Coordinates of C-alpha atoms (C1' of nucleotides) in Angstrom, one line a residue:
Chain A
X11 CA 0.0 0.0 0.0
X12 CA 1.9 2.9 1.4
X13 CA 4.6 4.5 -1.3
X14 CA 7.3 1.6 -1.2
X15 CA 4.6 -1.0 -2.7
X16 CA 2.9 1.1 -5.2
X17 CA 6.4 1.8 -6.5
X18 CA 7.6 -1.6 -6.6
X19 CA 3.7 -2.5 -8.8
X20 CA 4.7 0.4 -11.3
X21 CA 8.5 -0.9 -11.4
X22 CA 7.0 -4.4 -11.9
X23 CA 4.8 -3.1 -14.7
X24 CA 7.7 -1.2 -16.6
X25 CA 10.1 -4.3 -16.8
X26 CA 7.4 -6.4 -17.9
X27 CA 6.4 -4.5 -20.9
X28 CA 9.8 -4.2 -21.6
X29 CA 10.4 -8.4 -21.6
X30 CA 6.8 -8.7 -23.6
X31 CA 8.0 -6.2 -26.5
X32 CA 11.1 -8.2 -26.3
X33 CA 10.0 -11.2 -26.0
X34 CA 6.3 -11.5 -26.5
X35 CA 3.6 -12.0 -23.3
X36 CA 3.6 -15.9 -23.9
X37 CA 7.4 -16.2 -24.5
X38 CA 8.3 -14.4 -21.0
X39 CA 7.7 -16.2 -17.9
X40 CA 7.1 -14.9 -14.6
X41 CA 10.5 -15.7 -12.9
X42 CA 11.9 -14.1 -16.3
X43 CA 10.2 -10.9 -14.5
X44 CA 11.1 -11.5 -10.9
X45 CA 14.2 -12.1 -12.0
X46 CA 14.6 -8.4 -13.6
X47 CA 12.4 -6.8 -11.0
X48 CA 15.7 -8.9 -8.2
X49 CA 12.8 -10.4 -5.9
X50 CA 12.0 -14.0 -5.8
X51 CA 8.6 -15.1 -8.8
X52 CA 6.6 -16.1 -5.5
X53 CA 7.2 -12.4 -4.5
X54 CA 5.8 -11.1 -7.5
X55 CA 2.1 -12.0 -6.1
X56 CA 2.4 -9.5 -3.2
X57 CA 1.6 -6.9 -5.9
X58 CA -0.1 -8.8 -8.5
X59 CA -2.6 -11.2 -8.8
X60 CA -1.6 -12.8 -11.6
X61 CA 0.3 -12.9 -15.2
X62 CA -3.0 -11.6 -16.9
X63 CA -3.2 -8.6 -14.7
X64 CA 0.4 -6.9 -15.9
X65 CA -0.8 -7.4 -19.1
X66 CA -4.1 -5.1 -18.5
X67 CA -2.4 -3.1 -16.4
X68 CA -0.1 -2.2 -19.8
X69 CA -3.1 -2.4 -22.2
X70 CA -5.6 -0.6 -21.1
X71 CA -3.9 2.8 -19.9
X72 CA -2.6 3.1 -23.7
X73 CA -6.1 2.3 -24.8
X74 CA -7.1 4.7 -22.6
X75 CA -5.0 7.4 -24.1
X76 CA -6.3 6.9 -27.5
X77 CA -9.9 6.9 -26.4
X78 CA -9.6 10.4 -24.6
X79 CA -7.2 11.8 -27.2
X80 CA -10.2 10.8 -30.3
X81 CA -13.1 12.2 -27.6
X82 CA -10.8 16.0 -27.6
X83 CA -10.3 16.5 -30.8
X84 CA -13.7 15.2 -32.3
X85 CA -15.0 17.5 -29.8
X86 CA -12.7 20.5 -31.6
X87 CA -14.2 22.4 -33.6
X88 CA -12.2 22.3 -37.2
X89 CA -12.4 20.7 -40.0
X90 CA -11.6 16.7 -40.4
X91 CA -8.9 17.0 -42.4
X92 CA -6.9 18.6 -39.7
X93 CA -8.0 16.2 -37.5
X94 CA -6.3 13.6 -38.7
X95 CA -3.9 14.9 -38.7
X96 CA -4.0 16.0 -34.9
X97 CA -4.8 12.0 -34.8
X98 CA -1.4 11.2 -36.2
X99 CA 0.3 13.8 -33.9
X100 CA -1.3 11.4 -30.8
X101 CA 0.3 8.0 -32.5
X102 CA 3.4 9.9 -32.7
X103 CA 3.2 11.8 -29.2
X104 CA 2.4 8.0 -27.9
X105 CA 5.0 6.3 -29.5
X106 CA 7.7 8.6 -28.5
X107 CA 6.7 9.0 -24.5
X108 CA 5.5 5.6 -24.1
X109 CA 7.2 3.0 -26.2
X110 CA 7.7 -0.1 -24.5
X111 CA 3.7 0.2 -23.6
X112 CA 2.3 1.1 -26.7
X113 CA 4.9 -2.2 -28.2
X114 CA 2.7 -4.4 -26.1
X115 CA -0.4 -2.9 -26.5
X116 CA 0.2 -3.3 -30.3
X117 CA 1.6 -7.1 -30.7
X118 CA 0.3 -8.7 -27.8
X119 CA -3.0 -7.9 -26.9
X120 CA -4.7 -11.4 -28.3
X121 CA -3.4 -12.7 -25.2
X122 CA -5.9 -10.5 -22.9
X123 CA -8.5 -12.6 -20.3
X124 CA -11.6 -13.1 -22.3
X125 CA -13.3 -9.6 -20.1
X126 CA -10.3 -7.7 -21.1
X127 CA -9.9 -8.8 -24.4
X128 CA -13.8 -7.7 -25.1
X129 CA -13.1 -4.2 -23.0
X130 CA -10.3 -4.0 -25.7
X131 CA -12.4 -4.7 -28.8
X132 CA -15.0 -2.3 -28.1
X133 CA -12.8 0.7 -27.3
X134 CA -10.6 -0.2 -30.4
X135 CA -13.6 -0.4 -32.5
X136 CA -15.4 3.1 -31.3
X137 CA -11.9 4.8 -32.1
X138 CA -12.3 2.5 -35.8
X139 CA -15.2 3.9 -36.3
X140 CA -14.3 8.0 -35.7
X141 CA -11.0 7.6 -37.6
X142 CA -13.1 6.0 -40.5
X143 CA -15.4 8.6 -40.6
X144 CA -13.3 11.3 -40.6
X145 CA -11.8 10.0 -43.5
X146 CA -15.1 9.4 -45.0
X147 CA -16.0 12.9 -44.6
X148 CA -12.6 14.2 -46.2
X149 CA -13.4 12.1 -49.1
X150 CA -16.4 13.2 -49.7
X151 CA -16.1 16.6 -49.4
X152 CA -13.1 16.3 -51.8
X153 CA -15.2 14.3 -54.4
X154 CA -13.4 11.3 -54.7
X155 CA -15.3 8.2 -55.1
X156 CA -14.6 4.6 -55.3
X157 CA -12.0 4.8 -52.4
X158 CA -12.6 2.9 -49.2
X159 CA -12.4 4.7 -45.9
X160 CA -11.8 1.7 -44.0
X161 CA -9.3 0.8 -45.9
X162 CA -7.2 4.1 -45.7
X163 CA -7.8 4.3 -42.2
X164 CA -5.9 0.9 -41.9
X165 CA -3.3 1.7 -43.8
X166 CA -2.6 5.1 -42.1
X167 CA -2.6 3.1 -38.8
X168 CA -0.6 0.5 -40.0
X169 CA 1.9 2.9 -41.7
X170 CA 2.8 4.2 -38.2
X171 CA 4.0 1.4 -36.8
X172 CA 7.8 1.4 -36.7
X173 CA 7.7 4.6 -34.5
X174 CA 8.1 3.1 -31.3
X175 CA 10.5 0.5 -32.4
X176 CA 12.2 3.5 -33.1
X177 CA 11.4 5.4 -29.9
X178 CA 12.5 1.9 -28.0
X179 CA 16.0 2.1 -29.7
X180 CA 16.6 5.6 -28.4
X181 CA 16.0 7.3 -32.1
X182 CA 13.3 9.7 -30.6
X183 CA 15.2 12.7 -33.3
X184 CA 15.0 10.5 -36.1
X185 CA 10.9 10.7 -35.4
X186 CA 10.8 14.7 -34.6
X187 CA 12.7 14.9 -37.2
X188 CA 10.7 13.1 -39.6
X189 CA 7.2 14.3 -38.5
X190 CA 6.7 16.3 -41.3
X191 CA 7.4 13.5 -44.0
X192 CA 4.8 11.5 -42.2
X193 CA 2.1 13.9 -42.2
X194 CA 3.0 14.8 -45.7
X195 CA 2.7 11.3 -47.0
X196 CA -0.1 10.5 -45.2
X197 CA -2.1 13.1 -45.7
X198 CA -0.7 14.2 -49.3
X199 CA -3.3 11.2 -50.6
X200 CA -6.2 12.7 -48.9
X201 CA -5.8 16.5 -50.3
X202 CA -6.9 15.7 -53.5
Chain B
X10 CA 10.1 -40.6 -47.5
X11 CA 7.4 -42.0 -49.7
X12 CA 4.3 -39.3 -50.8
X13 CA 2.6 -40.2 -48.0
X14 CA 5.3 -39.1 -45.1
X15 CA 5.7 -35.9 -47.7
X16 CA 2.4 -34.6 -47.4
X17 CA 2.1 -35.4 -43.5
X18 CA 5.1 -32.7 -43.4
X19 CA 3.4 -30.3 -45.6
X20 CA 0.1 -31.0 -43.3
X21 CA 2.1 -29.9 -40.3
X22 CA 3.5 -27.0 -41.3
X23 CA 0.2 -26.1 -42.9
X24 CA -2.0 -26.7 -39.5
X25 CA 1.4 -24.9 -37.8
X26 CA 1.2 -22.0 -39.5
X27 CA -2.8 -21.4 -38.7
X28 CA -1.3 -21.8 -35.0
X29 CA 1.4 -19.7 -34.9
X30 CA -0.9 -17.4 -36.6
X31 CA -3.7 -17.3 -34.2
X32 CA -2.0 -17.8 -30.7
X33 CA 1.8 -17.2 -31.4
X34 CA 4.8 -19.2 -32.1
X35 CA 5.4 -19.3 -28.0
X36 CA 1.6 -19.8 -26.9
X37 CA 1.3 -22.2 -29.5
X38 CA 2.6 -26.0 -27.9
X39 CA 3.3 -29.6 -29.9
X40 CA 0.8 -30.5 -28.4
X41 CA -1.7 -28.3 -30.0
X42 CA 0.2 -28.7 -33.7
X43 CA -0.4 -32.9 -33.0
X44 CA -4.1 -32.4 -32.1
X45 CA -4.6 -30.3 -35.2
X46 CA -3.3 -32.9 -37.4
X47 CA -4.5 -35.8 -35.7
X48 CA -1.7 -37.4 -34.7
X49 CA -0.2 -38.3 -30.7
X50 CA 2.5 -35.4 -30.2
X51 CA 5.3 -38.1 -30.4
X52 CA 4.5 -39.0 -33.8
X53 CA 5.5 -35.5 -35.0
X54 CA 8.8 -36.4 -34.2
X55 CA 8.8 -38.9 -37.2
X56 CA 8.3 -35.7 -39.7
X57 CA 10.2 -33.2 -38.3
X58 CA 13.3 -32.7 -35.6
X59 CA 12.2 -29.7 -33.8
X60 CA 9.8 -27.4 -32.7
X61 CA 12.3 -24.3 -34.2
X62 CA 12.2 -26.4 -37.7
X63 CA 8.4 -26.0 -38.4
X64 CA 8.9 -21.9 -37.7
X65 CA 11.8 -21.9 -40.3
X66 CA 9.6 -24.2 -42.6
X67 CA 7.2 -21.2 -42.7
X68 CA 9.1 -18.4 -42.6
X69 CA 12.1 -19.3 -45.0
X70 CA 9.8 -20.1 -47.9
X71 CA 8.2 -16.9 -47.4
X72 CA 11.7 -14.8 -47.3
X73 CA 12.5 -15.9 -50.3
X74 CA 9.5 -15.2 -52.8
X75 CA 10.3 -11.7 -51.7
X76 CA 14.3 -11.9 -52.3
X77 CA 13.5 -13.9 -55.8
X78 CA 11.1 -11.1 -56.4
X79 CA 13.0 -8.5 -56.1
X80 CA 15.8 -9.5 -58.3
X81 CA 13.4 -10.0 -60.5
X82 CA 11.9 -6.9 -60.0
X83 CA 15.5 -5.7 -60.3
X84 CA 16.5 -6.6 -64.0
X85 CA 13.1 -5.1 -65.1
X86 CA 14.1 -2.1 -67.6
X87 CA 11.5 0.5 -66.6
X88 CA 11.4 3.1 -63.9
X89 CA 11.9 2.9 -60.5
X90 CA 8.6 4.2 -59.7
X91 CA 7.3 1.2 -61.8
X92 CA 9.5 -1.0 -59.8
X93 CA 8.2 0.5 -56.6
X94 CA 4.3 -0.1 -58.1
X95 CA 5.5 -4.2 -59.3
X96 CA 6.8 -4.3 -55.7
X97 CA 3.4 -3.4 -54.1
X98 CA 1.5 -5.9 -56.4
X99 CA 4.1 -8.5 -54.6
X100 CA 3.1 -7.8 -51.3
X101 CA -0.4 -8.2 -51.8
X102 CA 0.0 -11.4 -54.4
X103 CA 2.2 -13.0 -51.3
X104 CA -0.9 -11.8 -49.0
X105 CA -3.6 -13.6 -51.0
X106 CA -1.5 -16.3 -51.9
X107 CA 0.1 -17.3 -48.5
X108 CA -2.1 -15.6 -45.4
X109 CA -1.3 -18.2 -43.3
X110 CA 3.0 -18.1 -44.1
X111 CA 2.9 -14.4 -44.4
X112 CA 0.8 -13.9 -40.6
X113 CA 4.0 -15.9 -39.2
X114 CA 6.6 -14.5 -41.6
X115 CA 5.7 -11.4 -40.0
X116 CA 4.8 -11.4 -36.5
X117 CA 7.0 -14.6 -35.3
X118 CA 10.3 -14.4 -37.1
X119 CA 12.0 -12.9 -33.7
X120 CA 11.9 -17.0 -32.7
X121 CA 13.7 -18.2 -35.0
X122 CA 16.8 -20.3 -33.9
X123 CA 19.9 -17.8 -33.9
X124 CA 21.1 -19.4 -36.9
X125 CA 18.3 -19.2 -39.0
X126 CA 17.2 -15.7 -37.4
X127 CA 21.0 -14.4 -38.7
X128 CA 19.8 -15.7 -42.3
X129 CA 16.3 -13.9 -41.9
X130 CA 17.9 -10.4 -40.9
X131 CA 20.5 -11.0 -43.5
X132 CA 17.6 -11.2 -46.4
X133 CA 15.4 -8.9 -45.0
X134 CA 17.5 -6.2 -45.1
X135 CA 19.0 -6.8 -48.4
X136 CA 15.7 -6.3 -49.6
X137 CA 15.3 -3.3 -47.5
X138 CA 17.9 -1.8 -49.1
X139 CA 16.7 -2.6 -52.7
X140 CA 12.9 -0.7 -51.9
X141 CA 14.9 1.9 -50.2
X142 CA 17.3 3.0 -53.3
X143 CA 14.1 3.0 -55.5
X144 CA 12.5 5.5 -53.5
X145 CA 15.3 7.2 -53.1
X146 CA 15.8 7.5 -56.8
X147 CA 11.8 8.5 -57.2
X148 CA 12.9 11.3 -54.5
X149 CA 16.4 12.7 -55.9
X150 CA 14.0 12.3 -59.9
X151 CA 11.5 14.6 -58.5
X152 CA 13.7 17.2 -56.7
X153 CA 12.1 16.3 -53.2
X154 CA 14.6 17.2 -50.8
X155 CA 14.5 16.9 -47.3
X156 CA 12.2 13.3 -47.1
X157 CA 14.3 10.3 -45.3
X158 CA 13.6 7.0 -48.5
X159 CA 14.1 5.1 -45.2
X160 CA 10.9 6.2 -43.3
X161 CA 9.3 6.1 -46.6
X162 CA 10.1 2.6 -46.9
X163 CA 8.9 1.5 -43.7
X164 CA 6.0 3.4 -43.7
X165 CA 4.5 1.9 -47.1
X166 CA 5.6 -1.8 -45.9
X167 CA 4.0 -1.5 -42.7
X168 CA 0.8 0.1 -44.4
X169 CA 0.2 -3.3 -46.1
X170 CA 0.1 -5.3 -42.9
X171 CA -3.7 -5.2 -43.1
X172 CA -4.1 -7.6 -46.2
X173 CA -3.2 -11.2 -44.6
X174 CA -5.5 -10.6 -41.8
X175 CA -8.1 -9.7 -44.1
X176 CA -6.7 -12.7 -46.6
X177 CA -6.9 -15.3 -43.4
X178 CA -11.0 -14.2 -42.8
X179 CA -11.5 -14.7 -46.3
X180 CA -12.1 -11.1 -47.9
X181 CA -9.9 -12.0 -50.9
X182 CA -12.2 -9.6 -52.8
X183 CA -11.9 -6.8 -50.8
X184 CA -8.2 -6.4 -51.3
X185 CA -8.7 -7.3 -55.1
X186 CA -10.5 -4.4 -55.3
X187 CA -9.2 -1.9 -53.8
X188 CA -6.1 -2.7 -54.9
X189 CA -5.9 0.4 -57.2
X190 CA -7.1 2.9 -54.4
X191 CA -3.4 1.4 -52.1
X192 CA -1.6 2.0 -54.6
X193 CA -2.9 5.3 -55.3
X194 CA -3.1 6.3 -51.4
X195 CA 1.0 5.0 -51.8
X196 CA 2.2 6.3 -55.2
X197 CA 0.4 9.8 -54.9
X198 CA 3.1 10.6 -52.2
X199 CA 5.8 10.0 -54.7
X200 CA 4.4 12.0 -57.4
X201 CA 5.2 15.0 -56.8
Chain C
dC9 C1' 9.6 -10.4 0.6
dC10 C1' 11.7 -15.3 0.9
dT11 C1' 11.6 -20.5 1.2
dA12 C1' 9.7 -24.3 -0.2
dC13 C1' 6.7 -26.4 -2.8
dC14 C1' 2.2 -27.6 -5.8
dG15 C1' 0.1 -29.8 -10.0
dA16 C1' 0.1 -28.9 -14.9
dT17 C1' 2.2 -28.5 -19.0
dC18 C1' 6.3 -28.0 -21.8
dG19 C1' 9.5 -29.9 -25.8
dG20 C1' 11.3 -34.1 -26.8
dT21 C1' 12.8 -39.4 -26.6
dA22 C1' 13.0 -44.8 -26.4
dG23 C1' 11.1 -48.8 -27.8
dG24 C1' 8.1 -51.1 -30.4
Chain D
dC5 C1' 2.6 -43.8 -35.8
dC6 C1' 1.5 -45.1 -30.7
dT7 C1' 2.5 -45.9 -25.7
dA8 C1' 4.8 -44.5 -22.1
dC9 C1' 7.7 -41.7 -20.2
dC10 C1' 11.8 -38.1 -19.3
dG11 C1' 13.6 -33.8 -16.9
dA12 C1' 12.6 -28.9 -17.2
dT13 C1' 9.8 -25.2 -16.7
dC14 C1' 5.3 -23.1 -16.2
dG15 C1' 1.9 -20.0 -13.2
dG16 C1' 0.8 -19.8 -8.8
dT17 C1' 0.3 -20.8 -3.3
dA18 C1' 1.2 -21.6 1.9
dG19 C1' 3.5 -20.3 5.7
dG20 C1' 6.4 -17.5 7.8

DNA sequence: CCTACCGATCGGTAGG
DNA sequence: CCTACCGATCGGTAGG
C-alpha cells in the first residue's frame, strides 16, 4: 500500500512490458520478471494477482490514451482533415513517450483474459469507427469516389507502426525529425 | 520418405502455420500442432526434428519469394517508380496467396533459432535496401529534398500489414478491389 | 519479501 | 505412428 509498494507495482509493470515487447507476453515467464524486478517469482504475487493482470495493467492505460485523445479532438471544432492529422500527432506523441507500452499494446494484446480482451475490442472499435469517418467525410467533401475509408484508415494506422520501435532504440530525433514527412505522405493522398 | 510421409510434413507446417498465426509461435505448444493434425504429439517427431524447424519451414519459404522477387523486380528495364508499383503488387500477391506463411513471416520471425534468425535479418534487409534506393531515386528524380527514403520505406511496408489478416477471414475480394485505391493512397506521395 | 513447494504442461525421446 | 515416459519449466500458493 503505502509509497514503497505502489512503486515496486509500477516498477513491476515497466520491466514487464519491456520483456513482452522483447519477447512476447507468452514467450516471458514470470520468474523471467522476478528475476529483472531482483525479488524472488513467489514475490511477484504481493503486488499482483496474476500474469494476466500486468498485461491489463499495460493495455488498457494506452487504450485509454487513445480513447480520450479521439473524444478532444472530435470535440474541436475544425475541420476533419486537420484532425487527422491532430490524430497522427497522438500515434506519434504516444510512441515517443511511451514506447515499450504502446509495443505491447500493439503485438500482444490477443493474449488479454476473455473480459479484457472484449473491453479492448469495443474501445478499439469506437476509435475504428471516428478515424473511419473522418476519413469518410474528407473524401467526400473532396469528391473522390470509389475509395474505401476503411481501408485508408488501416493503412494510415498500420503505416505508423515502426515509430516506437524507433522510440525503443533511443532514435526519438529520427521521429521529430521526420514528423513532417509523415504527415505529408499521409495526408498528401487525402488533399486531392 | 514416400508421398505419403511428404504430405504429413506439408500437413504440419500447414495446421502450424494457422497456429502460430492465431496464438503465437510461443503460446502455440506440440501438443496443440499434434491435435490439429490428428496425430499423438510423439508422432511429429517422425516428420520433423524440432519445434524451431516448423517456424523456419514457414518463414524461409516466405523470405525468399520476396528476395527472388526483387531481383526479379530488379533486372526489369523500366522506372523505379514502376518498380516500386510491381513491388506493391508482390506484397499483396504474397498476401492472398500465403495468409497463413505471411501472418507468421511477419509477427514470429524474432523466434527463430539464432542461426536461422541471422539468415532472416541478412535477407530482409537486403531487400530493404533494394525498396529503399528505389525511393530514393523516385525522390532525388522529383527534386524532393529533405524526405528520409528510409521512413518512406517503412512506412508503405508496414501500411500493407492489413491484407493477410483480411486474406486469413476470407475477404480475398476486398483487397482485389481496392487494390488500385493502395496503390494510389501510396504512389500519390511520390508523385510530386 | 523469501523458502519451499504444488500440479500442470512444456519440448522431446525410447522402444516397439 | 502409438504408448509410455523423461527432466525442465510453467503459473501460482502456503506459511512465515
Amino acid at each position: 500500500m503505502t509509497r514503497r509498494s505502489k512503486n515496486r507495482k509500477e516498477e513491476i509493470y515497466i520491466e514487464a512490458a519491456k520483456l513482452f515487447g522483447e519477447k512476447g507476453y507468452a514467450g516471458t515467464s514470470i520468474r523471467d520478471i522476478a528475476e529483472q524486478v531482483g525479488i524472488e517469482p513467489g514475490s511477484l504475487y504481493s503486488h499482483i494477482s496474476g500474469k494476466e493482470e500486468i498485461l491489463k495493467a499495460i493495455c488498457m492505460p494506452c487504450a485509454d490514451i487513445f480513447s480520450r485523445g479521439m473524444d478532444e479532438i472530435m470535440s474541436i471544432d475544425c475541420d476533419p482533415l486537420r484532425k487527422i492529422e491532430m490524430l497522427i500527432d497522438l500515434h506519434l506523441d504516444v510512441s515517443i513517450n511511451h514506447p515499450e507500452s504502446i509495443t505491447v499494446f500493439n503485438d500482444e494484446w490477443r493474449y488479454l483474459a476473455p473480459d479484457d480482451l472484449k473491453e479492448f475490442l469495443k474501445a478499439r472499435k469506437k476509435y475504428q469507427k471516428g478515424f473511419t469517418s473522418l476519413i469518410d467525410r474528407v473524401l467526400k467533401d473532396k469528391n473522390v469516389r470509389k475509395t474505401n475509408a476503411k481501408i485508408v484508415f488501416l493503412m494510415i494506422i498500420n503505416s505508423l507502426k515502426w515509430t516506437h520501435y524507433y522510440a525503443r532504440e533511443g532514435k526519438i530525433n529520427t521521429i521529430a525529425r521526420n514528423r513532417n514527412t509523415v504527415k505529408k505522405f499521409l495526408l498528401q493522398s487525402l488533399w486531392k
